[in-house]
Amino acid sequence: MIRRMATDARTATNPTPEFPAFPDTFLWGVSTSAHQIEGAVDEREPSVWDVFTAEPGRVKDGSTAAVACDHYHRYREDVALLAGLGVDAYRFSVSWPRAVFAGGRGLDFYDRLVDELCAAGVRPVPTLFHWDLPVTLDWLDRDTAARFAEYVSVVAERLGDRVTKWITLNEPAEHTLLGHALGAHAPGRQLLFDALPVAHHQLLAHGLAVRALRAAGASDIGIANSHGPTWPASQDSADVAAADFYDVLLNQLFADPVLLGEYPAGIGELMPGDVEADLKVIAEPVDWYGINYYAPTRVGAPQGTEIEFGGLTMPADLPFSVRQIEGVPVTDFGWPVVPEALTELLTGFRERYGDRLPPVVITENGCSYEGIDDQDRIAYLDGHVRALHRALAAGVDVRGYFVWSLLDNFEWAEGYARRFGLVHVDRETLERTPKASYAWFRDLLRAQR
Ligand code: IFM
């Protein structure tokens, strides 16, 4: 049941009536992912995340996503929340392990969800992979890319009569780095630079998925890559070189192949297979480019010690060290709040990729804060939407903005300790309560129309 809004949420009006106007066609939405909200583990095949969370010590609060927000059973209530918010679009992910469950009957859930969204006037925007790989598969195997394309064809066939906007992958950078290089996420490998094939195979999977979607008649296809400006800790050449390297790993390695059809210098030769041929697939044109943005990163030369940062432990032998950005607020996760870095990121993309950059959609932006009267989240979102508008004014073709996230949910290795939702979810009862930020976003959307 949706509890009535918190007093602040009911009475909140847009605190920023002078908010700049966005184009009429601008797409406003919110994002979630299957593993983080659905629950209903018995109605899907297992994923690498089920195995990972069952291992003691992997998830900080010892929790699992077995129930999560029970969205699988409460999706109608959640679609009502989306309708109340007044968003144009809802970005969710299709769980690959659910899609293949019971000979494909697991896809019935997405049929129902998409119908409900369409009936509520909310455009469904599925992401086809958001980290919950079926446990029988492995991104170290090249064949997983081909298997992904097969699965994508099945989903497109099933939902393509109602879905008109698609996202292939979510954040292959994090899935590679956290899941396969550092071991902080599933499947928990610590391969460091030997994890690079995981990046290549996901990028290949993206290109094959674009082809599969087009073959099924789909258009309006993008990818959701995470990006953020990298700032050197100082102008010292060792710090600048370390920051440049970090920028290659986090930004260019995932954007250049998709947008330019090439890897940054020195990377292609580290990748497996016929890289030149694969790059032609990876660079299959997309209709728009999705950017998940949270924060910039300050990077310096290695310090020879392990570093704890934003919930991660980074080994001492990395060729860079992540440093705190001083003098800015931080979220409950310890992530710096720097809205102007979003403008910098977008204008930087425009400079680097020029006419090769298709229209951009911010596919995720948000922050973790406790509380239902979440004024800190409102300040974060307000600052970032304004920063986005400045990028538009500077000539970057941005077409949409999705808040992460609709609901407080299972934040991977942090368990339920981090709350990113516009809607509070009670961990015991699963009762939903819209926060002050829900009302703020609703009022912003109303003011834009
Ligand atoms: O919760 C995640 C999401 O799954 C991917 N992008 C970042 C979010 C916040 O950490």
PDB file of C-alpha atoms and ligand atoms in Angstrom, residues 33 36 130-131 170-171 292 294 333 335 364 404 409-412 420, ligand 1:
ATOM      1  CA  SER A  33      16.987  -2.071 -12.227  1.00  0.00           C
ATOM      2  CA  GLN A  36      17.616  -4.053  -7.120  1.00  0.00           C
ATOM      3  CA  HIS A 130      21.962  -4.359 -15.653  1.00  0.00           C
ATOM      4  CA  TRP A 131      24.575  -6.683 -14.092  1.00  0.00           C
ATOM      5  CA  ASN A 170      24.026  -0.470 -18.060  1.00  0.00           C
ATOM      6  CA  GLU A 171      27.483   0.699 -16.967  1.00  0.00           C
ATOM      7  CA  ASN A 292      24.928   7.977 -15.916  1.00  0.00           C
ATOM      8  CA  TYR A 294      27.008  10.971 -10.163  1.00  0.00           C
ATOM      9  CA  PHE A 333      27.776   7.354   0.420  1.00  0.00           C
ATOM     10  CA  TRP A 335      30.338  10.832  -2.953  1.00  0.00           C
ATOM     11  CA  GLU A 364      20.930   8.144 -14.231  1.00  0.00           C
ATOM     12  CA  TRP A 404      18.155   7.331 -10.015  1.00  0.00           C
ATOM     13  CA  ASN A 409      16.427  -0.374  -3.189  1.00  0.00           C
ATOM     14  CA  PHE A 410      19.166  -3.004  -2.944  1.00  0.00           C
ATOM     15  CA  GLU A 411      22.330  -0.975  -3.488  1.00  0.00           C
ATOM     16  CA  TRP A 412      24.545  -3.931  -4.442  1.00  0.00           C
ATOM     17  CA  PHE A 420      18.629   6.612  -3.490  1.00  0.00           C
TER      18      PHE A 420
HETATM   19  O1  IFM B   1      22.443   1.647  -7.913  1.00  0.00           O
HETATM   20  C1  IFM B   1      23.370   1.931  -8.900  1.00  0.00           C
HETATM   21  C2  IFM B   1      22.864   1.486 -10.255  1.00  0.00           C
HETATM   22  O2  IFM B   1      22.567   0.132 -10.262  1.00  0.00           O
HETATM   23  C3  IFM B   1      23.909   1.751 -11.322  1.00  0.00           C
HETATM   24  N1  IFM B   1      24.359   3.115 -11.260  1.00  0.00           N
HETATM   25  C4  IFM B   1      24.736   3.657  -9.988  1.00  0.00           C
HETATM   26  C5  IFM B   1      23.645   3.418  -8.973  1.00  0.00           C
HETATM   27  C6  IFM B   1      24.042   4.016  -7.614  1.00  0.00           C
HETATM   28  O3  IFM B   1      25.199   3.399  -7.145  1.00  0.00           O
END
